[in-house]
Coordinates of C-alpha atoms in Angstrom, one line a residue:
Chain A
M1 CA 5.5 -22.3 8.7
H2 CA 8.4 -21.5 6.3
R3 CA 6.8 -21.9 3.6
L4 CA 4.2 -19.3 4.7
L5 CA 7.0 -16.9 5.5
T6 CA 8.7 -17.9 2.2
C7 CA 5.4 -17.0 0.5
F8 CA 5.7 -13.5 2.1
W9 CA 8.9 -13.7 0.7
I10 CA 8.3 -13.7 -2.8
L11 CA 5.7 -11.8 -2.5
A12 CA 8.1 -9.1 -1.3
G13 CA 10.3 -10.7 -4.2
V14 CA 7.9 -9.5 -6.8
K15 CA 8.4 -5.4 -5.0
V16 CA 12.3 -6.0 -5.3
P17 CA 13.1 -6.5 -8.8
R18 CA 10.3 -3.3 -9.6
N19 CA 12.1 -1.4 -6.5
F20 CA 16.0 -2.4 -7.7
R21 CA 15.1 -1.1 -11.3
L22 CA 13.4 2.2 -10.1
L23 CA 16.1 2.8 -7.6
E24 CA 18.8 2.1 -10.3
E25 CA 16.6 4.8 -12.7
L26 CA 16.9 7.2 -9.8
E27 CA 20.6 6.8 -9.6
E28 CA 21.3 7.4 -13.3
G29 CA 19.0 10.8 -13.2
Q30 CA 20.9 11.9 -10.3
K31 CA 24.6 11.0 -12.0
G32 CA 23.1 12.6 -15.3
V33 CA 24.2 9.6 -17.4
G34 CA 23.6 10.3 -20.8
D35 CA 23.9 13.9 -22.8
G36 CA 22.0 16.0 -20.6
T37 CA 19.2 16.7 -22.8
V38 CA 16.7 14.8 -20.1
S39 CA 16.7 14.8 -16.8
W40 CA 14.3 13.1 -14.4
G41 CA 14.4 11.9 -10.6
L42 CA 11.5 11.6 -8.4
E43 CA 8.9 14.2 -7.6
D44 CA 8.7 13.5 -4.0
D45 CA 11.9 12.3 -2.5
E46 CA 9.7 10.7 0.6
D47 CA 8.1 8.8 -1.9
M48 CA 9.0 5.2 -0.8
T49 CA 6.6 3.6 -3.8
L50 CA 8.7 5.4 -6.4
T51 CA 5.9 6.0 -8.3
R52 CA 5.7 9.5 -9.2
W53 CA 8.7 11.1 -11.4
T54 CA 9.3 14.5 -12.6
G55 CA 11.0 14.4 -16.2
M56 CA 12.6 17.2 -18.0
I57 CA 13.1 17.7 -21.7
I58 CA 15.1 20.2 -23.3
G59 CA 13.6 21.3 -26.5
P60 CA 16.2 20.5 -29.3
A61 CA 18.0 23.0 -31.5
R62 CA 16.5 24.0 -34.6
T63 CA 13.1 22.9 -34.0
N64 CA 9.9 24.9 -32.8
Y65 CA 11.0 24.1 -29.3
E66 CA 14.5 25.0 -29.3
N67 CA 15.6 26.6 -26.1
R68 CA 12.5 25.4 -24.0
I69 CA 12.3 23.5 -21.3
Y70 CA 9.9 21.0 -20.8
S71 CA 8.7 19.5 -17.8
L72 CA 6.6 16.2 -17.2
K73 CA 5.0 13.5 -14.8
V74 CA 5.9 10.5 -14.8
E75 CA 4.1 7.6 -13.0
C76 CA 5.1 3.9 -13.0
G77 CA 3.0 1.9 -11.4
P78 CA 3.0 -1.2 -9.3
K79 CA 3.5 -3.4 -12.4
Y80 CA 6.8 -1.3 -13.9
P81 CA 8.5 -2.2 -15.5
E82 CA 6.3 -5.1 -17.1
V83 CA 3.9 -2.3 -18.2
P84 CA 4.7 1.4 -19.5
P85 CA 4.4 4.3 -17.2
T86 CA 1.9 7.0 -17.8
V87 CA 3.2 10.5 -18.6
R88 CA 2.3 13.3 -19.0
F89 CA 3.7 16.6 -20.1
V90 CA 3.1 19.6 -17.7
T91 CA 4.4 22.5 -20.0
K92 CA 2.2 23.0 -22.6
I93 CA 3.1 21.3 -25.9
S94 CA 2.1 21.1 -29.6
M95 CA 3.3 17.9 -30.6
N96 CA 1.7 14.4 -32.0
G97 CA 0.6 12.1 -29.6
I98 CA 0.1 14.5 -26.7
N99 CA -3.4 15.7 -25.8
N100 CA -4.3 19.5 -26.5
S101 CA -5.9 20.0 -23.3
N102 CA -4.2 17.9 -20.5
G103 CA -1.0 17.6 -21.4
M104 CA -1.5 13.3 -21.6
V105 CA 0.7 11.4 -23.7
D106 CA -1.5 9.0 -25.7
A107 CA 0.6 5.9 -25.5
R108 CA -1.0 4.4 -28.7
S109 CA 1.0 7.1 -30.6
I110 CA 4.2 7.2 -29.1
P111 CA 6.0 4.0 -30.3
I112 CA 7.9 3.0 -27.5
L113 CA 4.9 3.0 -25.3
A114 CA 2.7 1.5 -27.7
K115 CA 5.4 -1.4 -28.1
W116 CA 7.1 -1.2 -24.7
Q117 CA 9.5 -3.9 -23.7
N118 CA 10.4 -4.1 -19.8
S119 CA 13.9 -3.3 -20.8
Y120 CA 13.0 0.4 -21.5
S121 CA 13.0 2.8 -18.4
I122 CA 12.2 6.6 -18.0
K123 CA 15.2 7.7 -19.5
V124 CA 14.5 6.0 -22.8
V125 CA 11.2 7.3 -23.0
L126 CA 12.4 11.2 -22.6
Q127 CA 14.8 10.9 -24.6
E128 CA 12.2 9.1 -27.4
L129 CA 10.0 11.9 -27.1
R130 CA 12.8 14.3 -27.8
R131 CA 13.9 12.5 -30.9
L132 CA 10.0 12.7 -31.7
L133 CA 10.5 16.6 -31.5
M134 CA 12.9 16.3 -33.8
S135 CA 10.8 14.6 -36.3
K136 CA 9.2 16.3 -39.1
E137 CA 6.0 16.0 -38.3
N138 CA 6.5 17.9 -34.9
M139 CA 9.2 20.0 -35.5
K140 CA 7.4 23.0 -37.2
L141 CA 4.2 22.8 -35.5
P142 CA 3.5 26.3 -33.9
Q143 CA 3.9 26.1 -30.2
P144 CA 2.2 28.1 -27.2
P145 CA 3.8 30.7 -25.6
E146 CA 6.5 29.8 -23.3
G147 CA 6.0 29.2 -19.5
Q148 CA 2.6 27.9 -20.2
T149 CA 1.6 24.7 -18.3
Y150 CA -1.3 22.5 -18.2
S151 CA -4.2 22.9 -15.5
N152 CA -5.5 19.9 -14.2
Chain B
M1 CA 26.8 41.3 -28.6
A2 CA 27.4 42.4 -25.3
E3 CA 28.0 40.1 -22.7
N4 CA 25.8 41.3 -20.0
S5 CA 22.6 43.0 -21.9
G6 CA 22.0 45.6 -19.1
T7 CA 21.7 43.3 -16.6
D8 CA 24.8 43.6 -13.6
P9 CA 26.4 40.3 -13.8
A10 CA 25.5 39.2 -10.8
V11 CA 27.6 40.1 -8.2
E12 CA 24.7 40.6 -5.8
T13 CA 25.1 37.8 -3.9
N14 CA 28.8 38.2 -3.2
T15 CA 28.7 38.5 0.4
E16 CA 26.6 35.7 1.0
E17 CA 29.2 33.0 -0.5
N18 CA 31.4 34.2 2.2
A19 CA 29.4 33.5 4.9
A20 CA 28.4 30.0 3.5
A21 CA 32.3 29.2 3.2
S22 CA 32.4 27.4 6.5
A23 CA 30.6 24.4 5.5
T24 CA 31.4 21.6 3.6
I25 CA 32.6 21.7 -0.3
I26 CA 31.2 19.5 -2.5
K27 CA 32.2 19.1 -6.2
V28 CA 29.1 19.0 -8.2
T29 CA 29.6 18.6 -12.2
V30 CA 27.3 21.1 -14.4
K31 CA 26.6 19.0 -17.5
T32 CA 25.9 20.3 -20.7
P33 CA 25.4 18.8 -24.1
K34 CA 28.7 20.1 -25.1
D35 CA 30.2 20.5 -21.9
K36 CA 30.9 19.2 -18.2
E37 CA 32.7 21.3 -16.1
E38 CA 33.1 20.0 -12.0
I39 CA 32.3 22.6 -9.7
A40 CA 32.8 23.1 -6.4
I41 CA 30.5 24.9 -4.1
A42 CA 29.8 25.0 -0.4
E43 CA 27.2 22.2 0.4
D44 CA 24.7 24.7 1.9
S45 CA 24.7 26.9 -0.8
S46 CA 21.7 28.6 -2.5
V47 CA 21.2 28.2 -6.4
A48 CA 21.5 31.4 -6.8
Q49 CA 25.4 31.1 -5.4
F50 CA 25.9 28.1 -7.2
K51 CA 24.8 29.9 -10.7
E52 CA 27.5 32.5 -9.8
E53 CA 29.9 30.2 -10.0
I54 CA 28.3 28.3 -13.2
S55 CA 28.4 31.7 -14.7
K56 CA 31.9 32.5 -14.2
R57 CA 33.2 29.3 -15.4
F58 CA 30.6 29.0 -18.2
K59 CA 31.5 32.5 -19.0
A60 CA 27.6 33.2 -19.2
N61 CA 25.2 35.5 -17.8
Q62 CA 23.7 34.1 -14.4
D63 CA 20.4 35.0 -15.4
Q64 CA 20.7 32.9 -18.9
L65 CA 21.7 29.7 -16.8
V66 CA 18.9 27.4 -16.1
L67 CA 19.5 24.1 -14.0
I68 CA 18.0 20.9 -14.0
F69 CA 18.5 18.1 -11.2
A70 CA 16.6 14.9 -11.3
G71 CA 14.1 16.1 -13.8
K72 CA 13.5 19.4 -11.4
I73 CA 14.4 23.2 -12.6
L74 CA 16.1 24.7 -9.6
K75 CA 15.0 28.0 -8.7
D76 CA 17.3 30.8 -7.1
G77 CA 15.8 31.0 -4.2
D78 CA 16.4 27.2 -3.2
T79 CA 19.4 25.2 -1.4
L80 CA 21.1 22.6 -3.3
G81 CA 20.6 20.4 -0.2
Q82 CA 16.8 20.9 -0.7
H83 CA 17.0 19.6 -4.3
G84 CA 19.5 16.6 -2.9
I85 CA 22.5 17.9 -4.5
K86 CA 25.5 16.0 -3.3
D87 CA 29.0 15.8 -3.7
G88 CA 29.5 13.7 -7.2
L89 CA 25.9 14.3 -8.6
T90 CA 25.3 16.0 -12.0
V91 CA 23.3 19.2 -12.5
H92 CA 22.2 19.9 -16.2
L93 CA 22.6 23.3 -17.5
V94 CA 21.0 24.8 -19.9
I95 CA 22.1 28.4 -21.3
K96 CA 19.6 30.5 -22.3
T97 CA 19.8 32.4 -25.4
A98 CA 17.8 34.6 -27.6
Q99 CA 15.4 32.8 -29.1
K100 CA 16.0 30.7 -32.0
T101 CA 19.5 32.7 -32.0
S102 CA 22.2 29.9 -32.4
G103 CA 22.3 28.9 -29.4
G104 CA 25.7 29.5 -28.0
G105 CA 27.6 28.4 -25.8
S106 CA 30.1 26.5 -24.3
S107 CA 26.7 25.0 -24.2
Q108 CA 23.3 25.6 -25.4
T109 CA 21.2 22.3 -25.0
S110 CA 20.1 22.3 -29.0
A111 CA 22.4 19.7 -30.1
S112 CA 21.2 16.5 -28.7
S113 CA 23.1 14.0 -30.2
G114 CA 22.0 14.9 -33.8
P115 CA 22.7 17.5 -35.5
G116 CA 25.5 19.3 -33.5
P117 CA 24.8 22.7 -34.3
S118 CA 28.3 24.0 -33.3
Q119 CA 27.4 27.7 -31.8
G120 CA 30.3 29.9 -31.9
N121 CA 29.5 32.4 -29.3
T122 CA 30.5 31.8 -25.6
D123 CA 28.6 34.5 -24.6
G124 CA 24.9 34.0 -24.7
S125 CA 23.8 36.7 -26.8
A126 CA 21.7 37.5 -23.7
N127 CA 19.0 39.7 -25.0
S128 CA 16.4 37.6 -24.4
S129 CA 14.7 39.2 -21.9
P130 CA 16.4 37.6 -19.2
A131 CA 14.3 37.5 -16.6
G132 CA 11.1 36.5 -18.5
N133 CA 12.0 33.2 -19.5
L134 CA 15.1 32.4 -17.8
G135 CA 15.7 31.5 -14.6
T136 CA 11.8 30.6 -13.4
P137 CA 10.9 27.8 -15.0
Q138 CA 8.1 28.6 -17.6
G139 CA 6.2 28.6 -14.7
S140 CA 6.3 24.4 -15.6
G141 CA 6.3 24.1 -12.1
P142 CA 8.0 20.7 -11.8
S143 CA 6.3 20.0 -8.5
P144 CA 7.2 22.5 -5.6
T145 CA 10.7 22.4 -4.2
P146 CA 11.0 18.6 -2.4
T147 CA 11.5 18.7 1.2
Q148 CA 15.0 18.0 2.7
P149 CA 16.8 14.9 1.3
P150 CA 15.2 11.5 3.0
N151 CA 16.2 8.7 4.7
M152 CA 15.6 6.9 1.7
L153 CA 18.2 9.2 0.4
A154 CA 20.2 8.2 2.6
G155 CA 19.7 3.9 1.9
F156 CA 21.2 5.0 -1.8
G157 CA 24.7 4.4 -0.2
D158 CA 23.5 1.4 -0.8
L159 CA 23.0 1.9 -4.6
S160 CA 26.6 1.3 -4.8
G161 CA 26.1 -2.0 -4.9
L162 CA 23.7 -2.0 -7.6
A163 CA 26.4 -0.8 -9.7
N164 CA 29.1 -3.6 -8.1
L165 CA 26.4 -6.2 -9.4
G166 CA 27.7 -5.4 -13.3
M167 CA 23.6 -4.9 -13.9
G168 CA 23.0 -2.7 -16.9
S169 CA 19.5 -2.0 -17.4
A170 CA 19.5 -4.9 -20.4
N171 CA 20.9 -7.3 -18.4
F172 CA 19.0 -6.7 -15.1
M173 CA 16.2 -7.2 -17.2
E174 CA 17.3 -10.5 -18.4
L175 CA 17.9 -11.2 -14.8
Q176 CA 14.7 -10.1 -13.6
Q177 CA 12.9 -12.2 -16.2
Q178 CA 14.3 -15.1 -15.1
M179 CA 13.6 -14.7 -11.3
Q180 CA 10.3 -14.5 -11.9
R181 CA 10.6 -17.2 -13.9
Q182 CA 12.5 -19.5 -11.9
L183 CA 12.4 -18.1 -8.9
M184 CA 11.1 -20.5 -6.8
S185 CA 11.6 -23.1 -8.9
N186 CA 15.5 -22.6 -8.2
P187 CA 15.7 -21.3 -4.2
E188 CA 19.1 -20.3 -5.4
M189 CA 17.6 -17.3 -6.8
L190 CA 16.2 -16.2 -4.0
S191 CA 19.1 -17.1 -1.9
Q192 CA 20.6 -14.5 -4.9
I193 CA 18.3 -12.3 -4.1
M194 CA 19.1 -12.2 -0.6
E195 CA 22.6 -11.6 -1.2
N196 CA 22.1 -8.7 -3.4
P197 CA 23.4 -5.8 -0.9
L198 CA 20.6 -3.3 -1.8
V199 CA 18.0 -6.4 -1.3
Q200 CA 20.0 -6.7 2.4
S201 CA 20.0 -3.0 2.5
M202 CA 16.5 -3.1 2.2
M203 CA 15.5 -6.0 4.2
S204 CA 17.3 -4.7 6.9
N205 CA 14.9 -2.3 7.5
P206 CA 11.6 -4.5 8.6
D207 CA 9.3 -1.6 8.3
L208 CA 9.9 -1.3 4.5
M209 CA 9.7 -5.0 3.6
R210 CA 6.3 -4.9 5.3
Q211 CA 5.6 -2.0 3.3
M212 CA 6.4 -3.6 0.4
I213 CA 4.5 -6.8 1.1
V214 CA 1.9 -5.2 2.4
A215 CA 1.4 -3.2 -1.0
N216 CA 0.8 -6.4 -2.8
P217 CA -3.1 -6.6 -3.2
Q218 CA -3.0 -9.9 -2.6
M219 CA -1.3 -9.8 0.7
Q220 CA -3.7 -7.4 1.3
Q221 CA -7.0 -9.4 0.7
L222 CA -4.8 -12.4 2.9
M223 CA -4.5 -10.0 5.6
E224 CA -8.1 -8.9 5.7
R225 CA -9.3 -12.5 6.3
N226 CA -6.2 -13.7 8.5
P227 CA -5.3 -10.9 10.5
E228 CA -2.6 -13.2 12.0
I229 CA -0.7 -12.6 9.4
S230 CA -0.6 -9.0 10.1
H231 CA 0.3 -9.7 13.7
M232 CA 3.6 -11.7 11.8
L233 CA 4.1 -9.0 9.5
N234 CA 4.5 -6.4 12.7
N235 CA 6.6 -8.1 14.4
P236 CA 10.4 -7.1 13.2
E237 CA 12.1 -9.7 15.0
L238 CA 10.1 -12.3 13.1
M239 CA 10.6 -10.7 9.9
R240 CA 14.1 -10.5 10.4
Q241 CA 14.8 -14.1 11.2
T242 CA 12.6 -15.2 8.2
M243 CA 15.1 -13.1 6.0
E244 CA 18.2 -14.9 7.6
L245 CA 16.1 -18.1 6.9
A246 CA 15.5 -17.2 3.3
R247 CA 19.2 -16.4 2.7
N248 CA 20.0 -19.8 3.4
P249 CA 18.3 -22.0 0.7
A250 CA 19.3 -25.0 1.7
M251 CA 18.5 -24.7 5.2
M252 CA 15.3 -23.7 3.9
Q253 CA 14.9 -26.8 2.0
E254 CA 15.8 -29.1 4.4
M255 CA 13.4 -27.8 7.0
M256 CA 10.9 -28.3 4.3
R257 CA 12.0 -31.5 4.0
N258 CA 11.3 -32.5 7.9
Q259 CA 8.1 -30.8 7.8
D260 CA 6.9 -32.9 5.1
R261 CA 8.3 -36.1 7.1
A262 CA 7.4 -34.7 10.1
L263 CA 3.9 -34.3 8.6
S264 CA 3.4 -38.1 8.9
N265 CA 3.4 -38.2 12.4
L266 CA 0.7 -35.0 12.7
E267 CA -1.6 -37.5 10.8
S268 CA -2.5 -39.9 13.6
I269 CA -3.5 -36.7 15.7
P270 CA -7.2 -36.3 16.2
G271 CA -8.8 -33.1 15.6
G272 CA -4.8 -32.0 14.5
Y273 CA -5.2 -33.2 11.0
N274 CA -8.5 -31.1 10.5
A275 CA -6.9 -27.8 11.9
L276 CA -3.8 -28.5 9.7
R277 CA -5.8 -28.9 6.6
R278 CA -8.1 -25.8 7.7
M279 CA -5.1 -23.7 8.1
Y280 CA -3.4 -24.7 4.7
T281 CA -7.2 -23.9 3.2
D282 CA -7.3 -20.7 4.8
I283 CA -4.2 -18.8 4.2
Q284 CA -1.8 -21.4 2.7
E285 CA -4.0 -21.7 -0.7
P286 CA -4.6 -18.3 -1.3
M287 CA -0.7 -17.2 -0.4
F288 CA 0.3 -19.9 -2.9
S289 CA -2.2 -18.5 -5.7
A290 CA -1.3 -15.3 -5.0
A291 CA 2.4 -16.4 -5.6
R292 CA 1.5 -18.4 -8.1
E293 CA 0.3 -15.9 -10.0
Q294 CA 3.6 -14.0 -10.0
F295 CA 5.8 -16.6 -10.8
G296 CA 3.6 -19.0 -12.6
N297 CA 5.2 -21.7 -10.4
N298 CA 4.6 -23.4 -7.0
P299 CA 7.0 -22.4 -5.4
F300 CA 8.0 -25.2 -3.3
S301 CA 8.1 -27.8 -6.0
P302 CA 11.4 -29.1 -5.5
S303 CA 11.1 -30.0 -2.1
R304 CA 7.4 -31.1 -2.0
T305 CA 7.1 -33.4 -4.9
E306 CA 4.3 -35.2 -4.2
N307 CA 3.2 -33.8 -1.0
R308 CA -0.2 -32.6 -1.5
E309 CA -1.0 -32.6 2.4
P310 CA -1.4 -29.8 4.3
L311 CA 1.7 -28.4 5.9
P312 CA 2.3 -28.9 9.8
N313 CA 1.4 -26.3 12.0
P314 CA 4.7 -25.3 13.9
W315 CA 3.6 -22.5 16.0
G316 CA 0.9 -24.3 18.1
P317 CA 1.6 -27.6 17.4
P318 CA -1.1 -30.2 18.4
D319 CA -1.1 -31.8 21.0
T320 CA 2.0 -34.3 21.6
A321 CA 4.4 -31.2 20.5
A322 CA 2.5 -29.4 22.5
T323 CA 2.8 -31.1 25.6
T324 CA 6.5 -30.7 25.4
T325 CA 5.8 -26.7 24.0
S326 CA 3.8 -25.7 26.6
G327 CA 5.9 -27.1 29.2
T328 CA 8.4 -24.7 28.3
A329 CA 6.4 -21.3 29.0
T330 CA 9.8 -19.9 28.8
T331 CA 9.1 -16.8 28.2
T332 CA 12.2 -14.9 28.4
S333 CA 13.0 -13.1 24.9
S334 CA 9.9 -14.5 23.2
T335 CA 7.1 -16.6 24.6
T336 CA 7.1 -20.4 22.8
S337 CA 4.0 -21.4 21.3
S338 CA 1.5 -22.3 23.7
T339 CA -1.4 -21.6 21.7
T340 CA -2.7 -24.6 20.3
P341 CA -4.5 -24.3 17.1
S342 CA -8.2 -23.7 17.1
V343 CA -10.7 -22.5 14.6
S344 CA -10.2 -18.9 15.0
N345 CA -7.0 -18.9 15.4
P346 CA -5.6 -21.6 12.7
L347 CA -2.2 -20.6 12.9
G348 CA -2.0 -20.9 16.5
I349 CA 0.4 -18.2 16.5
S350 CA 1.8 -15.9 19.2
S351 CA 3.6 -14.6 16.7
S352 CA 6.8 -13.5 18.8
S353 CA 7.1 -17.4 19.6
L354 CA 8.0 -17.8 16.0
G355 CA 11.5 -18.1 16.7
N356 CA 11.7 -20.2 19.0
G357 CA 8.3 -21.8 18.3
M358 CA 10.1 -23.3 15.6
F359 CA 12.5 -25.6 17.8
N360 CA 9.6 -27.1 19.3
S361 CA 8.0 -28.5 16.2
P362 CA 8.8 -32.0 15.4
G363 CA 10.0 -30.9 12.4
M364 CA 13.1 -29.5 13.4
Q365 CA 13.7 -31.9 16.4
S366 CA 13.9 -34.7 13.5
L367 CA 16.1 -31.9 12.1
M368 CA 18.2 -31.8 15.4
Q369 CA 18.6 -35.3 15.4
Q370 CA 19.6 -35.3 11.6
I371 CA 22.0 -33.0 12.6
S372 CA 23.5 -34.4 15.3
E373 CA 24.1 -37.7 13.1
N374 CA 26.1 -35.7 10.3
P375 CA 28.4 -33.2 11.2
Q376 CA 28.5 -31.8 8.2
L377 CA 25.3 -30.9 7.9
M378 CA 25.5 -29.0 11.0
Q379 CA 28.7 -27.2 9.4
N380 CA 26.1 -26.2 6.6
M381 CA 24.1 -25.4 9.1
L382 CA 26.2 -22.7 11.2
S383 CA 27.1 -21.1 8.5
A384 CA 24.2 -20.0 7.9
P385 CA 23.8 -16.1 9.6
Y386 CA 20.3 -17.5 10.6
M387 CA 22.1 -19.8 12.8
R388 CA 23.7 -17.2 14.8
T389 CA 20.4 -15.4 15.3
M390 CA 19.3 -18.8 16.8
M391 CA 22.2 -19.7 19.0
Q392 CA 22.1 -16.5 20.4
S393 CA 18.9 -17.2 21.4
L394 CA 19.9 -20.7 22.5
A395 CA 22.9 -19.3 24.7
Q396 CA 20.2 -16.5 26.3
N397 CA 17.7 -19.2 27.0
P398 CA 18.7 -22.6 28.2
D399 CA 15.6 -23.3 29.6
I400 CA 14.8 -23.4 25.4
A401 CA 18.2 -24.9 24.1
S402 CA 17.2 -27.9 26.7
Q403 CA 14.1 -27.6 25.0
V404 CA 15.2 -28.0 21.9
A405 CA 16.8 -31.7 22.3
R406 CA 17.1 -33.1 25.3
P407 CA 18.4 -36.2 24.1
S408 CA 21.4 -35.1 21.9
F409 CA 21.9 -31.6 23.8
P410 CA 25.4 -31.9 25.0
K411 CA 26.4 -33.8 21.5
M412 CA 24.9 -30.9 20.0
L413 CA 26.7 -28.5 22.1
Q414 CA 29.6 -29.7 21.3
M415 CA 29.1 -29.5 17.8
F416 CA 28.0 -26.1 17.7
A417 CA 30.7 -25.3 19.8
G418 CA 33.2 -26.8 17.4
G419 CA 31.4 -25.6 14.4
N420 CA 31.4 -21.9 15.2
A421 CA 33.7 -19.5 15.9
S422 CA 31.5 -17.0 17.2
T423 CA 30.3 -19.0 20.2
P424 CA 33.0 -19.4 22.8
T425 CA 35.2 -22.1 22.2
P426 CA 35.2 -25.4 24.6
E427 CA 38.0 -24.1 25.7
V428 CA 36.9 -21.0 26.7
R429 CA 33.7 -22.4 28.0
F430 CA 35.3 -24.8 30.1
Q431 CA 38.0 -22.6 31.0
Q432 CA 37.3 -23.1 34.6
Q433 CA 36.6 -26.7 34.2
L434 CA 39.9 -27.5 32.9
E435 CA 41.3 -25.9 35.7
Q436 CA 39.9 -27.3 38.1
L437 CA 40.8 -30.6 36.5
S438 CA 44.4 -29.8 36.2
A439 CA 44.7 -28.5 39.9
M440 CA 43.4 -32.2 40.6
G441 CA 46.4 -33.6 38.6
F442 CA 44.7 -34.4 35.3
I443 CA 47.1 -32.9 33.7
N444 CA 46.5 -33.5 29.9
R445 CA 44.4 -30.7 28.8
E446 CA 44.1 -32.3 25.6
A447 CA 42.0 -35.3 27.0
N448 CA 40.6 -33.0 29.3
L449 CA 38.7 -30.8 27.0
Q450 CA 37.7 -33.9 25.4
A451 CA 35.9 -35.1 28.4
L452 CA 34.4 -32.1 29.5
I453 CA 33.1 -31.5 26.0
A454 CA 31.9 -35.2 25.9
T455 CA 30.2 -34.4 29.0
G456 CA 29.1 -31.1 28.7
G457 CA 31.0 -29.5 31.7
D458 CA 30.1 -32.0 33.8
I459 CA 33.6 -32.2 36.0
N460 CA 32.5 -35.4 37.7
A461 CA 31.3 -36.9 34.7
A462 CA 34.4 -35.6 33.4
I463 CA 36.7 -37.2 35.9
E464 CA 35.2 -40.8 35.4
R465 CA 35.8 -40.6 31.3
L466 CA 39.4 -39.4 32.2
L467 CA 39.7 -42.3 34.5
G468 CA 38.1 -44.7 33.0
S469 CA 40.2 -44.2 29.6
Q470 CA 43.9 -43.3 31.2
P471 CA 46.2 -45.8 31.1
S472 CA 46.8 -45.5 34.8

C-alpha cells in the first residue's frame, strides 16, 4: 500500500520539478531580474498548470525594431523544461524564423530552441530573440507599422 | 525640444491621487535598462496615477511612458492590483521617444547590454505623436487584463523558500536531473523534495497535489481503470497522511520491508494470494511502469531486491488479519478496513480507512513488535511528523489503539509517552494515580511513576509492583 501511494508521489514528483522551475521563473519575472529589456509573466494568474505565459521584448536601439514593444505568447508544455516552449509573436514583426502570417517562432531557425537545454528558461528565450533582432540579417528588415498584431 | 509637446503634463488625475492616499503604500521598483528608481505609491492606485509619479521622477512626459510588468503592458485604466503589482516587485519602463531619435532619457530602452547609446536628453523629445503609439500598447493586446491576484500568488510567499534553497537555475537543473535519475533508487531524495518548503506548501494543499497527480496522463489511465484510486486521491486526509509518510524515508523503508516479510504469511491463505496478485497486476504494475517511465528505475529497488511477489493488501487484509480488523468496526474518525478484497474491489479499500487500516496490516503489527523490541527505532519513528498524526488518532481512538498491538500495548504506550514530548508525559497522564498512590503512603514518586508506567496506569497492579519491589 505504501508503495502504491509512494507511486502517487513519484508521479506527483514529476510535476513538482517542472512546477518548481516555472514558479521560479514566475518570481523572476515579477522581480524583474535582468536588464529590463524583456519581461514575462503568466498569461492568466490563475493558471495552476503554469502553462501559458506572456512575454515582452523591447526592440533594441539602432535597429528597425527600436522603440517598439513586442508582445509574445510562450507556452510551456508538460514536458518543459525538458523540451523547449512554443513561442509565438503577437505583435507583428518581420524577422527571420518568424512565420509571417501567424507569428509562430520556428524552433528550427532559432538556435536555442533548436538546441534546447533544460537549463534554458523563458527569460533566456526572450533574451535570445532580442539578441537576434540585432543581428545583421534582421536589424534592417522593413517592419510593419507599429501596433499591428497577428490575427489568429 | 519642448518638454511637453502640446499635451498638458498629466495633471489631470491629480485629484484622484489624494483620494487614494488612504491605502497602503507600496514601494515598486521602476526599471529601465539604464536606470532604476523606487517609487512609493498607494497600493490601489491606477496605472495612470502610477505613471504620474513616474513621469515626475524620470522627468518624462506621462504619455511617453510604457509600463510593462510580467510580460504585460499596463494600461492607464488598469490598477496596480489588477496586475498583481505588490511591494518590492519590479516594473519595466520604456520611455518612448520620436521614432528613431536617439531615444532619450534617463532610460530609453534601446541599449540591451551591448551598444549603449548614451542618449543625452532627459526629456523624451516628445513629438512622437503621443497618443498614437504610446500608452495603449501597440494593439498587441497581451492577454486581457488579468483578474485579481489569485490564491496562487498568495502561495508564492513560499517562493522565498526556493531562494533559500540556493538554487540558481543552473544548479536547479542539475538537481532536477539528479532527482529524476535517482529519485527512487535513493529514497532520501524523496525526503529532500519533501523538505523543500515550496513542496511542503504545495503539498499542504491536497487539492493542488491531486491536480498535479491527476494531470499526469498515465495516472489518468490508471484512474479510469481503477476507480478506487480516484477515491483515494479524493480523500484529503489520506493524502495528507501519505505526504507525512513520504517525508520519512527511513520509516517508509521499514514499512516496506515489513510488508515483504508479512507477505509470506499471506501466501498460505487460500484465495488471498490470488487476490493480491490481481491487485498487483491491475494496479501496481501500471503504476510502476508509469513511474518507471519517468524515472527509468524501479522505485522500490532498494527495499525489495528479490521480492517479485505481489504486495500485501493492507486495506482489506485477507481472512486471518481480517478477523481482527472487522472485529474492530471502530468507525470513529475513520472506518477500519472491513472490506475484504474481491475481484471488483481488489484493494479492498474503504479509502478513508487508510490511516487506521494501516495499523491492522500484518506488516504494521510486526513493525510494532519490532519497535517494542528496539527503542531506538521507536525514537526514529517518533520523530516523523507522520507519527504524530498516527498518535493523535491513536489517542482519539483507544479501541484502535488496543487493536494495534494488544500484546505490547502498555509497553508501546510507555515508549510513545517516553519518546515524544508532544503527547502528555507519563507524569501528566498518571497525575491522578500518582496522587492516589502518594495518599496511600507510597512516597517514592519516582518508583510510583515507574510502576504506573509499567502497568499502564493500573493502580492496583502498580501497588503490587511497588510492594513487590520495595524493600519493606
